[in-house]
Short mmCIF file of C-alpha atoms in Angstrom, two decimals:
data_model
loop_
_atom_site.label_atom_id
_atom_site.label_comp_id
_atom_site.label_asym_id
_atom_site.label_seq_id
_atom_site.Cartn_x
_atom_site.Cartn_y
_atom_site.Cartn_z
CA MET A 1 -0.07 -0.31 0.06
CA CYS A 2 1.42 3.62 -1.09
CA TYR A 3 1.96 5.47 2.31
CA THR A 4 0.83 8.63 1.20
CA SER A 5 -2.67 6.84 0.31
CA ARG A 6 -3.04 5.69 3.92
CA VAL A 7 -2.68 9.45 5.20
CA ALA A 8 -5.12 10.03 2.72
CA ALA A 9 -7.44 7.33 3.71
CA LEU A 10 -7.30 8.97 7.60
CA ARG A 11 -9.14 12.21 6.17
CA SER A 12 -12.14 10.59 5.74
CA ASN A 13 -15.33 11.37 8.79
CA GLU A 14 -13.85 7.83 10.63
CA GLY A 15 -10.35 8.68 9.54
CA GLU A 16 -10.58 11.79 10.93
CA ARG A 17 -11.92 11.22 14.19
CA LEU A 18 -9.38 8.56 14.32
CA ARG A 19 -6.62 10.75 13.77
CA HIS A 20 -7.60 12.89 16.68
CA ILE A 21 -7.30 10.10 19.03
CA LEU A 22 -3.79 9.22 17.88
CA GLU A 23 -2.76 12.45 18.24
CA ARG A 24 -3.92 12.91 21.69
CA ALA A 25 -2.63 9.40 22.89
CA ALA A 26 0.82 10.15 21.21
CA ARG A 27 0.83 13.60 23.31
CA VAL A 28 0.17 11.67 26.52
CA ILE A 29 2.37 8.84 25.69
CA CYS A 30 5.01 11.04 25.06
CA GLN A 31 4.67 12.89 27.97
CA GLN A 32 4.66 9.84 30.29
CA GLY A 33 5.86 7.38 28.46
CA PHE A 34 4.18 4.50 26.72
CA GLU A 35 4.32 1.55 29.71
CA ALA A 36 3.30 4.71 32.42
CA THR A 37 0.19 5.73 30.54
CA SER A 38 -3.37 3.82 31.45
CA MET A 39 -6.07 3.78 28.71
CA GLN A 40 -8.15 5.71 31.36
CA GLU A 41 -5.83 8.35 30.78
CA ILE A 42 -5.43 7.91 26.82
CA ALA A 43 -9.36 8.14 27.03
CA ALA A 44 -9.79 11.34 29.35
CA ALA A 45 -7.02 13.06 26.59
CA CYS A 46 -9.03 12.35 23.58
CA GLY A 47 -12.39 13.26 25.31
CA LEU A 48 -14.13 9.98 25.34
CA THR A 49 -14.38 7.46 28.04
CA LYS A 50 -12.70 4.35 28.36
CA ALA A 51 -15.07 2.38 26.51
CA GLY A 52 -15.31 4.58 23.67
CA LEU A 53 -11.53 4.26 23.27
CA TYR A 54 -11.89 0.62 22.86
CA HIS A 55 -14.70 1.19 20.21
CA HIS A 56 -11.55 2.53 18.38
CA VAL A 57 -8.89 0.53 19.61
CA LYS A 58 -8.98 -3.18 20.81
CA THR A 59 -5.75 -2.59 22.77
CA LYS A 60 -3.32 -0.69 23.75
CA GLU A 61 -0.58 -2.58 22.16
CA ALA A 62 -2.41 -1.58 19.08
CA LEU A 63 -3.08 1.84 19.64
CA LEU A 64 0.96 2.30 20.14
CA LEU A 65 1.04 0.46 16.48
CA ALA A 66 -1.64 2.25 14.95
CA ILE A 67 0.30 5.39 16.19
CA MET A 68 3.79 4.22 15.23
CA HIS A 69 2.20 3.51 11.58
CA TYR A 70 0.66 6.88 11.59
CA GLY A 71 4.69 8.79 12.61
CA MET A 72 5.72 6.53 9.44
CA ASP A 73 3.36 7.61 7.32
CA LEU A 74 3.98 11.49 8.01
CA PHE A 75 8.01 10.81 7.84
CA GLU A 76 7.25 9.46 4.45
CA GLU A 77 4.56 11.97 3.18
CA LEU A 78 7.42 14.96 4.44
CA VAL A 79 10.44 13.35 3.99
CA ILE A 80 10.78 10.23 1.68
CA ASP A 81 7.96 11.00 -1.35
CA ARG A 82 9.64 14.28 -1.58
CA VAL A 83 13.31 13.73 -1.57
CA SER A 84 13.04 10.05 -3.63
CA GLY A 85 12.42 11.83 -7.06
CA ILE A 86 16.58 13.75 -6.61
CA PRO A 87 18.06 11.87 -9.10
CA ASP A 88 21.49 13.22 -7.94
CA PRO A 89 22.36 10.89 -4.57
CA LEU A 90 24.31 13.57 -2.55
CA GLU A 91 21.71 16.06 -2.88
CA ARG A 92 19.33 13.58 -2.30
CA LEU A 93 20.86 12.45 1.43
CA ARG A 94 21.45 16.38 1.76
CA ALA A 95 17.69 17.16 0.96
CA THR A 96 16.50 14.23 3.66
CA MET A 97 18.37 15.33 5.72
CA ALA A 98 17.37 19.19 6.18
CA ARG A 99 13.68 17.43 6.01
CA ASN A 100 14.35 14.59 8.90
CA VAL A 101 15.91 17.74 11.05
CA GLU A 102 13.05 19.58 10.50
CA LEU A 103 10.17 17.11 11.16
CA VAL A 104 12.06 15.90 14.15
CA THR A 105 12.00 19.65 15.64
CA GLN A 106 8.29 20.34 14.63
CA ASP A 107 5.23 19.72 16.67
CA SER A 108 4.33 17.08 14.70
CA SER A 109 7.07 15.28 15.88
CA LYS A 110 5.60 13.60 18.79
CA GLU A 111 4.58 9.92 16.57
CA VAL A 112 8.06 10.05 15.55
CA THR A 113 9.51 10.45 19.19
CA ILE A 114 7.32 7.77 19.88
CA ILE A 115 8.51 5.36 17.14
CA LEU A 116 12.22 6.07 18.28
CA HIS A 117 11.67 6.40 21.89
CA GLU A 118 9.60 2.79 22.21
CA HIS A 119 11.74 1.06 19.95
CA GLN A 120 11.49 -2.18 22.10
CA THR A 121 7.88 -1.67 23.35
CA LEU A 122 6.03 -4.03 21.09
CA THR A 123 6.64 -7.60 20.28
CA GLY A 124 5.60 -10.26 17.70
CA ASP A 125 4.48 -9.08 14.55
CA ALA A 126 3.59 -5.57 15.58
CA GLN A 127 7.16 -4.98 16.30
CA ARG A 128 8.20 -6.45 12.90
CA GLU A 129 5.88 -4.47 11.24
CA ILE A 130 7.13 -2.05 12.13
CA ASN A 131 11.02 -2.30 12.24
CA GLU A 132 10.27 -3.53 8.18
CA ARG A 133 9.71 0.01 7.72
CA LYS A 134 12.64 1.72 9.45
CA LYS A 135 14.97 -0.80 7.76
CA ARG A 136 13.49 0.41 4.27
CA TYR A 137 14.58 4.07 5.56
CA VAL A 138 18.28 2.68 6.01
CA ARG A 139 18.25 0.91 3.08
CA PHE A 140 17.10 4.13 1.78
CA LEU A 141 20.03 5.55 3.13
CA GLU A 142 22.67 2.85 2.44
CA GLU A 143 21.69 2.75 -1.20
CA ALA A 144 22.02 6.27 -1.77
CA LEU A 145 24.91 6.13 -0.55
CA ARG A 146 26.10 3.67 -2.49
CA GLU A 147 25.53 5.06 -5.17
CA ALA A 148 27.23 8.76 -4.27
CA ILE A 149 30.26 6.23 -3.57
CA GLU A 150 30.35 4.79 -6.84
CA ARG A 151 29.85 8.09 -8.61
CA ARG A 152 32.42 9.49 -6.62
CA LEU A 153 30.70 12.03 -5.21
CA ILE A 154 31.59 10.62 -1.34
CA ARG A 155 34.63 9.16 0.34
CA PRO A 156 34.25 5.06 0.11
CA VAL A 157 32.91 5.00 3.45
CA ASP A 158 31.13 1.72 4.95
CA PRO A 159 27.59 2.81 3.75
CA THR A 160 25.89 0.41 6.98
CA LEU A 161 28.06 2.78 9.28
CA ALA A 162 27.48 5.66 7.51
CA ALA A 163 23.69 5.21 7.10
CA PHE A 164 23.26 4.87 11.18
CA SER A 165 25.97 8.11 11.98
CA PHE A 166 24.13 10.41 9.87
CA LEU A 167 20.43 8.85 11.46
CA GLY A 168 22.17 9.48 14.73
CA VAL A 169 22.80 13.10 14.13
CA VAL A 170 19.23 13.71 13.04
CA LEU A 171 17.30 11.46 15.10
CA TRP A 172 19.41 11.76 18.59
CA THR A 173 17.92 15.85 18.20
CA TYR A 174 14.38 14.16 19.96
CA LYS A 175 16.37 13.78 23.13
CA TRP A 176 18.29 17.15 23.33
CA TYR A 177 16.01 19.59 21.29
CA ARG A 178 13.49 22.11 23.01
CA PRO A 179 11.74 24.36 20.15
CA GLY A 180 11.69 28.40 21.19
CA GLY A 181 15.76 27.95 22.06
CA ARG A 182 18.42 30.17 20.35
CA LEU A 183 18.99 27.43 17.21
CA ALA A 184 16.06 27.82 15.23
CA PRO A 185 14.64 24.21 12.82
CA GLY A 186 15.95 25.69 10.26
CA GLU A 187 19.25 26.49 11.08
CA LEU A 188 19.74 22.88 12.84
CA ALA A 189 18.82 20.91 9.55
CA SER A 190 21.45 23.36 7.37
CA GLY A 191 24.28 23.15 10.09
CA MET A 192 23.53 19.55 10.77
CA THR A 193 23.93 18.84 6.84
CA ASP A 194 27.25 21.32 6.82
CA LEU A 195 28.78 19.68 9.30
CA PHE A 196 27.89 15.28 8.60
CA PHE A 197 29.07 15.85 4.81
CA ASP A 198 31.79 18.47 5.18
CA GLY A 199 33.30 17.19 8.69
CA LEU A 200 34.93 19.02 10.74
CA LEU A 201 38.33 20.33 9.58
CA PRO A 202 38.78 22.65 7.12
CA ARG A 203 39.56 21.97 3.59
CA MET B 1 33.89 14.07 44.76
CA CYS B 2 36.12 12.04 41.97
CA TYR B 3 34.52 10.07 40.12
CA THR B 4 37.30 7.64 40.08
CA SER B 5 37.52 7.31 44.00
CA ARG B 6 33.61 6.84 43.67
CA VAL B 7 34.12 3.52 41.61
CA ALA B 8 37.06 2.42 44.00
CA ALA B 9 34.72 3.16 47.40
CA LEU B 10 32.44 0.23 45.70
CA ARG B 11 35.20 -1.90 45.69
CA SER B 12 35.27 -2.53 49.39
CA ASN B 13 32.89 -5.81 50.23
CA GLU B 14 29.33 -3.84 50.95
CA GLY B 15 30.12 -1.73 47.59
CA GLU B 16 31.21 -5.37 46.22
CA ARG B 17 27.45 -6.37 46.81
CA LEU B 18 26.22 -3.38 45.81
CA ARG B 19 27.86 -3.45 42.66
CA HIS B 20 26.55 -6.87 41.98
CA ILE B 21 23.11 -5.59 42.96
CA LEU B 22 23.19 -2.70 40.24
CA GLU B 23 24.63 -4.70 37.75
CA ARG B 24 22.14 -7.49 37.90
CA ALA B 25 19.68 -4.65 37.65
CA ALA B 26 20.42 -3.29 35.27
CA ARG B 27 20.34 -6.31 33.08
CA VAL B 28 16.99 -7.10 33.76
CA ILE B 29 15.70 -3.13 33.44
CA CYS B 30 17.69 -2.87 30.13
CA GLN B 31 15.98 -6.05 28.68
CA GLN B 32 12.52 -4.89 29.33
CA GLY B 33 12.34 -1.23 30.33
CA PHE B 34 12.04 0.51 33.46
CA GLU B 35 8.53 0.82 34.24
CA ALA B 36 8.05 -2.80 33.05
CA THR B 37 10.05 -4.18 35.52
CA SER B 38 9.06 -4.73 39.51
CA MET B 39 10.93 -4.99 42.14
CA GLN B 40 10.40 -8.58 42.88
CA GLU B 41 11.87 -9.07 38.93
CA ILE B 42 15.03 -7.63 40.04
CA ALA B 43 14.99 -9.37 43.65
CA ALA B 44 14.93 -12.52 41.76
CA ALA B 45 17.45 -11.45 39.43
CA CYS B 46 20.00 -10.66 42.47
CA GLY B 47 19.49 -14.18 44.28
CA LEU B 48 17.54 -11.96 46.89
CA THR B 49 14.56 -11.80 48.32
CA LYS B 50 12.15 -8.69 47.88
CA ALA B 51 13.22 -7.39 51.80
CA GLY B 52 16.54 -8.31 51.24
CA LEU B 53 16.56 -6.43 48.46
CA TYR B 54 15.04 -3.10 50.04
CA HIS B 55 17.48 -3.85 52.58
CA HIS B 56 19.76 -2.16 49.99
CA VAL B 57 17.73 0.63 48.13
CA LYS B 58 15.08 2.31 49.58
CA THR B 59 12.30 2.93 46.39
CA LYS B 60 12.64 1.05 42.50
CA GLU B 61 13.29 5.35 41.73
CA ALA B 62 16.33 5.08 44.11
CA LEU B 63 17.49 2.22 42.93
CA LEU B 64 17.57 3.87 39.32
CA LEU B 65 19.17 6.46 40.78
CA ALA B 66 22.20 4.84 41.97
CA ILE B 67 22.56 2.61 38.43
CA MET B 68 22.58 6.29 36.55
CA HIS B 69 25.22 7.18 38.69
CA TYR B 70 27.00 3.71 38.37
CA GLY B 71 27.06 4.20 34.81
CA MET B 72 28.34 7.73 34.92
CA ASP B 73 30.89 6.91 36.90
CA LEU B 74 32.61 4.14 34.40
CA PHE B 75 31.82 6.47 31.52
CA GLU B 76 34.06 9.11 33.52
CA GLU B 77 36.67 6.27 34.49
CA LEU B 78 37.02 4.85 31.09
CA VAL B 79 36.55 7.83 28.88
CA ILE B 80 37.31 11.57 30.08
CA ASP B 81 39.89 10.74 32.95
CA ARG B 82 42.12 8.79 30.04
CA VAL B 83 41.29 11.76 27.67
CA SER B 84 41.15 14.79 29.78
CA GLY B 85 44.44 15.41 29.87
CA ILE B 86 45.29 15.26 26.25
CA PRO B 87 46.62 18.50 25.66
CA ASP B 88 45.78 19.27 21.86
CA PRO B 89 41.83 19.48 21.34
CA LEU B 90 41.16 17.73 17.96
CA GLU B 91 42.96 14.87 19.25
CA ARG B 92 41.29 15.09 22.87
CA LEU B 93 37.80 15.31 20.58
CA ARG B 94 38.98 11.71 18.73
CA ALA B 95 39.93 10.06 21.29
CA THR B 96 37.08 10.94 23.26
CA MET B 97 34.85 9.69 20.36
CA ALA B 98 36.83 6.01 20.08
CA ARG B 99 36.96 5.57 23.72
CA ASN B 100 33.05 6.36 24.20
CA VAL B 101 32.13 4.21 20.70
CA GLU B 102 33.99 1.36 22.47
CA LEU B 103 31.87 1.92 25.75
CA VAL B 104 28.57 1.48 24.46
CA THR B 105 29.38 -1.62 22.18
CA GLN B 106 30.70 -3.16 25.06
CA ASP B 107 28.91 -5.57 27.04
CA SER B 108 29.29 -2.64 29.88
CA SER B 109 27.15 -0.76 28.10
CA LYS B 110 23.69 -1.57 29.71
CA GLU B 111 24.50 1.26 32.43
CA VAL B 112 24.82 3.35 30.01
CA THR B 113 22.25 2.72 27.98
CA ILE B 114 19.80 3.06 30.81
CA ILE B 115 21.21 6.60 31.41
CA LEU B 116 20.43 7.45 27.65
CA HIS B 117 17.06 5.68 27.43
CA GLU B 118 15.11 6.63 30.86
CA HIS B 119 16.03 10.18 30.22
CA GLN B 120 12.93 11.34 31.40
CA THR B 121 11.83 8.29 34.18
CA LEU B 122 13.58 10.17 37.05
CA THR B 123 11.84 13.05 38.48
CA GLY B 124 12.62 16.29 40.82
CA ASP B 125 16.18 16.25 42.14
CA ALA B 126 17.58 13.14 41.60
CA GLN B 127 16.74 14.01 37.67
CA ARG B 128 18.53 17.61 38.37
CA GLU B 129 21.45 15.29 39.83
CA ILE B 130 21.95 12.90 36.34
CA ASN B 131 20.99 15.71 34.25
CA GLU B 132 23.87 17.94 36.19
CA ARG B 133 26.58 15.12 35.11
CA LYS B 134 25.30 15.14 31.50
CA LYS B 135 25.78 18.40 31.26
CA ARG B 136 29.63 18.42 32.24
CA TYR B 137 29.82 15.61 29.53
CA VAL B 138 28.01 18.75 27.04
CA ARG B 139 30.41 21.10 28.24
CA PHE B 140 33.41 19.34 28.08
CA LEU B 141 32.92 18.72 24.46
CA GLU B 142 32.18 22.31 23.98
CA GLU B 143 34.98 23.58 25.35
CA ALA B 144 37.38 20.91 23.46
CA LEU B 145 35.68 22.57 20.23
CA ARG B 146 35.90 25.79 20.78
CA GLU B 147 39.82 25.73 21.54
CA ALA B 148 40.04 23.94 18.37
CA ILE B 149 38.18 26.47 16.71
CA GLU B 150 40.44 28.76 18.02
CA ARG B 151 43.52 27.21 16.89
CA ARG B 152 42.11 26.96 13.71
CA LEU B 153 42.62 22.74 13.73
CA ILE B 154 38.75 22.93 12.98
CA ARG B 155 36.17 24.95 10.77
CA PRO B 156 34.13 27.65 12.76
CA VAL B 157 30.93 25.53 13.29
CA ASP B 158 28.27 26.33 16.52
CA PRO B 159 29.95 24.04 19.49
CA THR B 160 26.63 23.06 20.70
CA LEU B 161 25.46 21.78 17.17
CA ALA B 162 28.59 20.10 16.69
CA ALA B 163 28.46 18.36 20.53
CA PHE B 164 25.15 17.00 20.26
CA SER B 165 25.89 15.79 16.69
CA PHE B 166 28.88 14.13 17.74
CA LEU B 167 26.62 12.89 20.86
CA GLY B 168 24.33 11.59 17.95
CA VAL B 169 26.54 9.90 16.24
CA VAL B 170 28.23 7.89 19.52
CA LEU B 171 25.24 7.47 21.34
CA TRP B 172 22.47 5.96 18.78
CA THR B 173 24.71 3.39 18.54
CA TYR B 174 22.91 1.62 21.41
CA LYS B 175 19.55 1.75 19.57
CA TRP B 176 20.83 -0.25 16.36
CA TYR B 177 24.30 -1.60 17.03
CA ARG B 178 24.54 -5.77 18.13
CA PRO B 179 27.61 -7.24 19.21
CA GLY B 180 28.87 -10.19 17.05
CA GLY B 181 27.28 -8.15 14.13
CA ARG B 182 29.86 -7.32 10.62
CA LEU B 183 30.85 -4.11 12.30
CA ALA B 184 33.53 -4.87 15.28
CA PRO B 185 33.39 -2.43 18.28
CA GLY B 186 37.10 -1.10 16.73
CA GLU B 187 36.25 -0.42 13.52
CA LEU B 188 32.62 1.04 14.58
CA ALA B 189 35.20 3.74 16.42
CA SER B 190 37.98 4.67 14.13
CA GLY B 191 34.77 4.52 11.03
CA MET B 192 33.05 7.10 12.94
CA THR B 193 35.87 8.87 14.19
CA ASP B 194 36.97 9.14 10.53
CA LEU B 195 33.55 10.40 9.02
CA PHE B 196 32.84 12.83 11.88
CA PHE B 197 35.97 14.77 11.63
CA ASP B 198 36.26 14.51 7.97
CA GLY B 199 32.95 14.14 6.69
CA LEU B 200 31.68 12.80 3.64
CA LEU B 201 32.84 14.89 0.73
CA PRO B 202 36.33 13.70 -0.88
CA ARG B 203 38.81 15.87 -0.04
#
């Protein structure tokens, strides 16, 4: 299924209601952590009774899975779909970093934060589903890196090591960045891209 | 208090027993998450009754705080104490990255993983205590970066942005690295240092 249409599917009436639940639930889980948050608190945050919440999601784990899919949908719509058509692999990588930093530093980052923080909370098939979508992003980066190496646009680094270093720079942001501080999201995006591609040493 | 002597203090008989508890507790919390782990499970992992465990630590939160201090002690003993005397700030930064990657990829990394993963679990004074020790590391990096910029050893980057990018590359490792894979800890340390300092682009 195309991820953009998955987000679009949430724009129907029932979809709109579910999206509202996922966003409210994400906010409270993001603040308190998944284990420490009860379905009662999530229902209250959504303006629903507990029975009303269970009408939409069968279990707390199913709710977490739905939030993570929604976060991956947002990520793919706002990052991947907008950069995957860039033919130059180096420009594609730069644009991916800039857009991903911006996503993590905006308010819509709460679903993404949950994907990152609760990386060992899901189990079984649910964990495999989300891990498969995450791995697709790692492969997307590795392929762009390989292509850039072949075209001698970048140095012959290990693509896996470079992909995870790229992700480290970008995704660690959720741990320390607070909006309204000295560095605006745009400055962070351009500063990190400059640093990662050009390195610390003078040229 | 000097952190090395804090670790040394754990080498007395009572200290040895406490260290054993912290390491066993860290292993089970690392696997299951703090909220999802009961004091009963921690006691069992330590070979103690629940009452026996409470003889050593008053509350579950106090146990988490003690594990985090122990993790910071290990980090400071194995990373900071061994690099802070290096006079060249660029060499100091490179050595810090290499040693920190090695720490995060070894088995002793479980206490460090808990510091990283449970970054919002503690509250009040306990959270402030640990955050103060973490901030000291960020300042250590920022100072080395400033010194390296002044001596024109590196480009004039934003020291805060560069310090957190450095930490992102190094600390994200706990999310994805599994021992026994294709990349050995030493290869990871040298590959990341090379990438972060020299950048992706050809020179």
